[in-house]
């Protein structure tokens, strides 16, 4: 890949073969799924393997594409699970109040008073909007919070931090409820 590993963006993953002529199904992580092929060649995780994609159709959650040089199902199936990256420089700058997930992962999380809370370890979207997965600095299990202006009022990517306005109950130290007793 032409840039440092930290300067790349994951745009999709090959989900499997489609048909018998070497086409693949790609789960796209771009806003418009067909844009997975819009930024030039994609690269594997090592940055050494380059693939030229041509989108030929759509599927739920992604696209169907031809990979240059792949002409049969067996070769296409061998690509299953391959993560596809593009150089950061190939992507447009995000609009105001828009962020690439890659820019958020690793940011420090602070509470409104400036107290450190943890770090963002993942950004997920299960269909109802983005959520941030945060590893508290005290250890223990990660916490998941909605990525909304109410919960995350400050995003300072250049400063390497966000401010978390914890939803009610997030920081409660009370033990988790035990099993319920069932009366017969």
Rosetta silent file (secondary structure, phi, psi, omega in degrees, C-alpha in Angstrom):
SEQUENCE: XXXXXXXXXXXXXXXXXXXXXXXXXXXXXXXXXXXXXXXXXXXXXXXXXXXXXXXXXXXXXXXXXXXXXXXXXXXXXXXXXXXXXXXXXXXXXXXXXXXXXXXXXXXXXXXXXXXXXXXXXXXXXXXXXXXXXXXXXXXXXXXXXXXXXXXXXXXXXXXXXXXXXXXXXXXXXXXXXXXXXXXX
SCORE:     score description
SCORE:     0.000 S_00000001
   1 L     0.000  142.804 -174.162    0.000    0.000    0.000 S_00000001
   2 L   -70.438  -10.743 -177.798    1.363    3.390   -0.833 S_00000001
   3 L  -125.334  166.415  176.418    0.863    4.787    2.690 S_00000001
   4 L   -57.146  151.069 -179.408    1.663    3.834    6.285 S_00000001
   5 H   -55.209  -31.064  179.897   -0.669    1.247    7.881 S_00000001
   6 H   -77.044  -11.447 -177.910   -2.152    4.004   10.066 S_00000001
   7 H  -106.017   37.829  178.888   -3.031    6.003    6.964 S_00000001
   8 E  -130.110  156.590 -177.980   -5.450    3.518    5.475 S_00000001
   9 E  -126.931  130.657  176.310   -9.193    3.105    5.767 S_00000001
  10 E   -74.602  120.571 -177.745  -11.102   -0.184    5.757 S_00000001
  11 E  -110.512  -12.178  179.496  -13.795    0.111    3.071 S_00000001
  12 E   177.975  176.057  176.574  -15.094   -3.455    2.887 S_00000001
  13 E  -142.784  139.853  178.859  -14.576   -7.166    3.262 S_00000001
  14 E   -75.194  121.524 -175.316  -15.112   -9.936    0.729 S_00000001
  15 E   -90.819  -16.833  179.504  -18.045  -12.000    2.005 S_00000001
  16 E   153.163 -178.561  179.383  -17.769  -14.834   -0.521 S_00000001
  17 E   -80.551  156.298  175.777  -18.136  -15.856   -4.128 S_00000001
  18 E  -134.078  113.274 -179.748  -21.126  -14.953   -6.287 S_00000001
  19 L    77.917 -167.077 -175.190  -21.912  -17.198   -9.230 S_00000001
  20 L  -109.041   -1.050 -175.466  -19.447  -19.303  -11.178 S_00000001
  21 L  -101.557   16.895  174.021  -17.523  -16.632  -13.107 S_00000001
  22 L    91.742    7.358  176.819  -15.377  -15.328  -10.260 S_00000001
  23 E   -74.684  156.853 -179.473  -17.531  -12.497   -8.999 S_00000001
  24 E  -126.587  153.466  170.678  -17.501  -11.731   -5.263 S_00000001
  25 E   -93.544  131.675  179.771  -19.932  -10.399   -2.693 S_00000001
  26 E  -121.524  125.777  171.212  -18.457   -7.489   -0.760 S_00000001
  27 E   -82.770  113.871 -173.704  -19.811   -6.164    2.522 S_00000001
  28 E   -93.365  140.658  176.915  -19.188   -2.474    2.036 S_00000001
  29 L  -108.620   12.077  178.327  -18.417   -0.030    4.842 S_00000001
  30 L   -89.707  156.818 -178.283  -18.781    3.068    2.664 S_00000001
  31 L   -56.289  -46.166  173.039  -21.810    5.379    2.928 S_00000001
  32 L  -104.421  114.116 -173.433  -22.847    4.354   -0.586 S_00000001
  33 H   -50.981  -34.920 -178.055  -21.970    0.640   -0.890 S_00000001
  34 H   -69.873  -14.057  178.457  -20.860    0.918   -4.531 S_00000001
  35 H   -70.478   -6.070  176.957  -18.174    3.422   -3.486 S_00000001
  36 H   -56.855  -24.727 -179.833  -16.101    0.482   -2.236 S_00000001
  37 H  -108.755    6.974 -171.698  -14.612    0.525   -5.760 S_00000001
  38 L   -87.429  -10.032 -172.494  -14.698    4.302   -6.323 S_00000001
  39 L  -107.785   20.989 -178.975  -11.362    5.280   -4.794 S_00000001
  40 L    96.161 -164.780 -178.646   -9.027    3.315   -7.026 S_00000001
  41 L   -63.613  151.263  174.296   -7.464   -0.052   -6.287 S_00000001
  42 E  -103.592  159.250 -176.781   -8.030   -1.602   -2.870 S_00000001
  43 E  -125.805  154.181  175.436   -5.318   -3.279   -0.841 S_00000001
  44 L   -77.865 -178.887 -175.972   -5.187   -6.219    1.535 S_00000001
  45 L   -61.345  -32.207 -179.275   -4.229   -5.856    5.201 S_00000001
  46 L   -78.031  -20.888 -177.097   -0.501   -6.124    4.475 S_00000001
  47 L    84.109   -0.276 -177.501   -0.674   -3.440    1.793 S_00000001
  48 L   -92.050  -23.802 -176.837    1.248   -5.659   -0.622 S_00000001
  49 L  -105.962  125.162 -178.865   -1.669   -7.057   -2.617 S_00000001
  50 E  -109.881  137.446  178.182   -3.651   -4.689   -4.824 S_00000001
  51 E  -127.413  135.125  174.743   -7.054   -5.535   -6.315 S_00000001
  52 L  -100.204  121.295 -177.118   -8.960   -3.655   -8.996 S_00000001
  53 E  -106.155  145.112  170.070  -12.725   -3.918   -8.414 S_00000001
  54 E  -129.459  117.228 -179.986  -15.615   -3.294  -10.776 S_00000001
  55 E   -73.893  129.429 -179.067  -19.055   -3.175   -9.172 S_00000001
  56 E  -119.716   -6.433 -179.949  -21.587   -5.118  -11.249 S_00000001
  57 E  -175.280  177.866 -179.850  -24.578   -5.296   -8.913 S_00000001
  58 E  -119.362  154.188  175.527  -26.020   -4.787   -5.480 S_00000001
  59 E  -144.857  164.499 -179.014  -26.865   -7.146   -2.675 S_00000001
  60 L   -58.707  121.846  178.046  -28.212   -6.624    0.832 S_00000001
  61 L    78.567    9.091 -179.129  -25.510   -4.795    2.798 S_00000001
  62 E  -179.635 -150.587 -175.906  -23.080   -4.578   -0.062 S_00000001
  63 E  -138.841  165.530  170.492  -22.258   -5.122   -3.687 S_00000001
  64 E  -107.688  132.240 -175.898  -21.342   -7.764   -6.212 S_00000001
  65 E  -139.208  155.303  169.113  -18.038   -7.060   -7.926 S_00000001
  66 E   -95.979  140.193  174.770  -15.566   -8.446  -10.410 S_00000001
  67 E  -108.068  122.437 -179.219  -11.954   -8.615   -9.293 S_00000001
  68 L   -53.461  127.968  178.568   -9.521   -8.123  -12.151 S_00000001
  69 L    90.695   -4.854  178.760   -7.766  -11.435  -12.855 S_00000001
  70 L  -106.927  115.994 -173.796  -10.294  -13.591  -10.982 S_00000001
  71 L  -122.313   -0.136  178.012  -12.307  -15.698  -13.410 S_00000001
  72 L  -139.998  161.227 -174.927  -13.647  -18.696  -11.504 S_00000001
  73 H   -60.269  -40.544 -177.726  -15.596  -19.446   -8.372 S_00000001
  74 H   -61.161  -43.589  178.339  -12.793  -21.324   -6.586 S_00000001
  75 H   -66.520  -41.901  178.747  -10.415  -18.372   -6.789 S_00000001
  76 H   -62.634  -41.979 -179.366  -13.218  -15.994   -5.745 S_00000001
  77 H   -64.745  -32.923  178.675  -14.133  -18.219   -2.785 S_00000001
  78 H   -66.450  -17.432  178.632  -10.476  -18.199   -1.661 S_00000001
  79 L   -84.839   -7.231 -177.495  -10.775  -14.405   -1.241 S_00000001
  80 L   -54.365  132.019  179.315  -13.531  -14.760    1.376 S_00000001
  81 L    90.973   -8.346 -179.356  -12.697  -12.745    4.493 S_00000001
  82 L   -67.461  123.277  179.134  -10.164  -10.517    2.724 S_00000001
  83 E   -85.028  137.401 -173.048  -10.335   -7.023    4.225 S_00000001
  84 E  -112.825  125.447 -176.597  -10.157   -4.207    1.671 S_00000001
  85 E  -121.483  154.378  169.948   -8.365   -0.923    2.376 S_00000001
  86 E  -128.486  155.420  175.363   -7.740    2.325    0.518 S_00000001
  87 E   -63.872  141.457  178.756   -5.197    5.028    1.302 S_00000001
  88 H   -53.987  -38.048 -177.499   -6.652    7.761    3.504 S_00000001
  89 H   -64.433  -17.401  179.758   -5.554   10.307    0.882 S_00000001
  90 H   -80.430  -15.876 -176.097   -7.937    8.731   -1.679 S_00000001
  91 L   -92.908  150.952  175.691  -11.001    9.602    0.415 S_00000001
  92 L   -70.766  154.013  174.570  -12.769   12.963    0.563 S_00000001
  93 L   -66.329  138.033  178.696  -12.443   15.007    3.741 S_00000001
  94 L   -67.446  152.036  176.945  -15.453   14.408    5.990 S_00000001
  95 L   -69.413  170.858  176.055  -18.023   17.171    6.354 S_00000001
  96 L   -58.336  138.460 -179.435  -18.392   19.095    9.608 S_00000001
  97 L    63.038   20.802  170.697  -19.625   16.776   12.392 S_00000001
  98 L  -119.638  145.751 -175.541  -18.829   13.705   10.268 S_00000001
  99 L  -142.342  144.298  168.635  -16.004   11.344   11.141 S_00000001
 100 L   -77.266  138.034  178.913  -14.365    8.285    9.710 S_00000001
 101 H   -52.722  -39.131 -178.822  -14.612    5.425   12.204 S_00000001
 102 H   -60.780  -27.631  179.131  -10.848    4.991   11.901 S_00000001
 103 H   -76.266  -23.405 -177.759  -10.375    8.540   13.215 S_00000001
 104 H   -87.233  -33.852 -177.567  -12.387    7.794   16.362 S_00000001
 105 L   -64.682  127.864 -179.311  -10.775    4.492   17.331 S_00000001
 106 L    98.555  -12.566  179.380   -8.027    5.109   19.871 S_00000001
 107 L   -65.977  144.639  174.816   -9.254    8.521   21.017 S_00000001
 108 E   -70.732  145.766  178.204   -9.088    9.208   24.743 S_00000001
 109 E  -113.381  124.451  178.619  -12.462    9.475   26.476 S_00000001
 110 E  -117.539  153.877  173.009  -12.876   12.135   29.142 S_00000001
 111 E   -85.592  166.311 -175.306  -15.755   12.975   31.447 S_00000001
 112 L   -54.466  -30.354  178.986  -17.178   16.537   31.418 S_00000001
 113 L   -82.706    1.456  179.860  -14.866   17.637   34.252 S_00000001
 114 L    95.164   -1.847  179.873  -11.783   16.480   32.327 S_00000001
 115 L   -69.322  135.422  177.517  -11.331   13.223   34.268 S_00000001
 116 E   -68.108  140.595  179.227   -9.971   10.416   32.088 S_00000001
 117 E  -116.908  -41.476 -177.556  -12.429    7.573   31.504 S_00000001
 118 E   171.156 -152.486 -179.952  -10.910    5.304   28.851 S_00000001
 119 E  -137.894  147.375  174.996  -10.304    4.845   25.108 S_00000001
 120 E   -76.101  125.399  179.887  -12.510    4.122   22.116 S_00000001
 121 E  -108.891  -16.837  178.867  -11.745    0.598   20.910 S_00000001
 122 E  -163.019  156.162  171.758  -14.440    0.192   18.243 S_00000001
 123 E  -123.707  125.129 -177.205  -17.267    1.927   16.441 S_00000001
 124 E  -121.792  159.954  171.779  -20.234   -0.287   15.594 S_00000001
 125 E  -144.887  111.194 -178.738  -23.539    0.185   13.821 S_00000001
 126 L   -99.893   14.764  176.678  -26.199   -2.443   14.326 S_00000001
 127 L   113.507  -17.311 -178.336  -28.813   -0.552   12.326 S_00000001
 128 L  -110.321   16.956 -179.335  -29.975    2.097   14.800 S_00000001
 129 L   115.009  165.776 -178.373  -26.982    4.419   14.481 S_00000001
 130 E   -70.855  143.951  172.656  -23.342    4.400   15.471 S_00000001
 131 E  -129.000  147.650  178.444  -22.276    3.312   18.944 S_00000001
 132 E  -102.012  133.321  173.860  -18.874    3.695   20.561 S_00000001
 133 E  -101.232  121.492 -173.304  -17.262    0.811   22.393 S_00000001
 134 E  -117.798  132.007  173.464  -15.084    2.185   25.180 S_00000001
 135 E   -94.039  111.323  178.815  -12.488    0.371   27.252 S_00000001
 136 E   -62.604  146.421 -179.322  -12.499    2.022   30.701 S_00000001
 137 L   -69.234  -16.735  178.000   -9.027    2.839   31.991 S_00000001
 138 L   -81.274   -1.759 -177.435   -9.896    0.977   35.182 S_00000001
 139 L    88.554 -160.854 -178.992  -10.151   -2.247   33.184 S_00000001
 140 L    79.347 -172.121 -176.245  -13.135   -4.516   33.217 S_00000001
 141 L   -70.839  154.900  176.549  -15.609   -4.975   30.413 S_00000001
 142 L   -69.645  157.877  174.609  -16.042   -2.426   27.660 S_00000001
 143 E  -116.926  148.837 -178.602  -19.026   -0.103   27.717 S_00000001
 144 E  -118.847  129.452 -179.686  -21.114    0.821   24.709 S_00000001
 145 E  -131.026  149.104  176.718  -22.682    4.256   24.316 S_00000001
 146 E   -67.416  140.873  178.201  -24.662    5.840   21.494 S_00000001
 147 L   -90.156   77.443  179.085  -22.616    8.201   19.352 S_00000001
 148 L  -122.465  162.353  179.437  -24.984   11.151   19.643 S_00000001
 149 L   -62.579  -33.065 -179.939  -24.388   14.817   20.390 S_00000001
 150 L   -67.215  -39.271 -176.864  -26.140   14.401   23.778 S_00000001
 151 L   -88.573  -32.469  179.951  -23.827   11.584   24.912 S_00000001
 152 L  -125.022   80.430 -175.637  -20.684   12.783   23.092 S_00000001
 153 L   -73.446  -20.018 -178.483  -20.913   16.596   23.063 S_00000001
 154 E  -129.102  124.835  171.609  -17.237   17.135   22.143 S_00000001
 155 E  -122.493  113.278 -177.113  -15.249   15.339   19.450 S_00000001
 156 E  -120.529   79.435 -177.765  -11.711   16.699   19.202 S_00000001
 157 L   -61.441  -46.801  179.043   -9.924   14.473   16.664 S_00000001
 158 L   -60.832  -32.347  178.815   -6.852   16.734   16.366 S_00000001
 159 L   -84.053   -6.585  176.492   -6.635   16.804   20.181 S_00000001
 160 L    72.653   32.386 -177.085   -7.053   13.026   20.356 S_00000001
 161 E  -152.493  160.783  166.764  -10.088   13.037   22.662 S_00000001
 162 E  -129.267  161.431  173.077  -13.830   13.046   23.071 S_00000001
 163 E  -110.104  129.694 -178.730  -15.938   14.160   26.011 S_00000001
 164 E  -105.294  121.878  171.326  -18.479   11.635   27.291 S_00000001
 165 L   -97.719   94.645 -169.107  -21.655   12.809   29.007 S_00000001
 166 L   -60.243  133.226  174.269  -22.475    9.422   30.548 S_00000001
 167 L   -62.813  153.128  179.400  -26.046    8.201   30.156 S_00000001
 168 L   -52.860  132.394  176.829  -27.825    7.586   33.494 S_00000001
 169 L    92.826  -15.413 -176.292  -26.600    4.395   35.160 S_00000001
 170 L   -63.116  -39.402 -175.162  -23.410    4.006   33.101 S_00000001
 171 L  -101.221    6.758  177.766  -21.087    4.886   35.951 S_00000001
 172 L   -62.488  137.473 -178.672  -23.152    3.381   38.769 S_00000001
 173 L   -96.794    8.243 -178.973  -21.040    1.062   40.864 S_00000001
 174 L   -69.068  144.883 -179.011  -23.965   -1.012   42.050 S_00000001
 175 L   -66.315  154.437  177.437  -23.603   -4.734   41.393 S_00000001
 176 L   -64.124  146.393 -179.929  -25.508   -6.302   38.566 S_00000001
 177 L   -63.090  144.993  179.044  -28.828   -7.786   39.621 S_00000001
 178 L   -79.977 -176.505  179.753  -28.712  -11.455   40.528 S_00000001
 179 L   -67.467  147.231  178.220  -30.921  -14.159   39.124 S_00000001
 180 L   -79.070  147.559  173.551  -34.626  -13.794   39.676 S_00000001
 181 L   -91.571  138.640 -179.833  -36.462  -16.176   41.864 S_00000001
 182 L  -111.947  125.181  177.064  -39.420  -17.810   40.258 S_00000001
 183 L   -96.039  144.366 -177.215  -42.337  -18.834   42.423 S_00000001
 184 L   -99.566    0.000    0.000  -44.461  -21.718   41.335 S_00000001
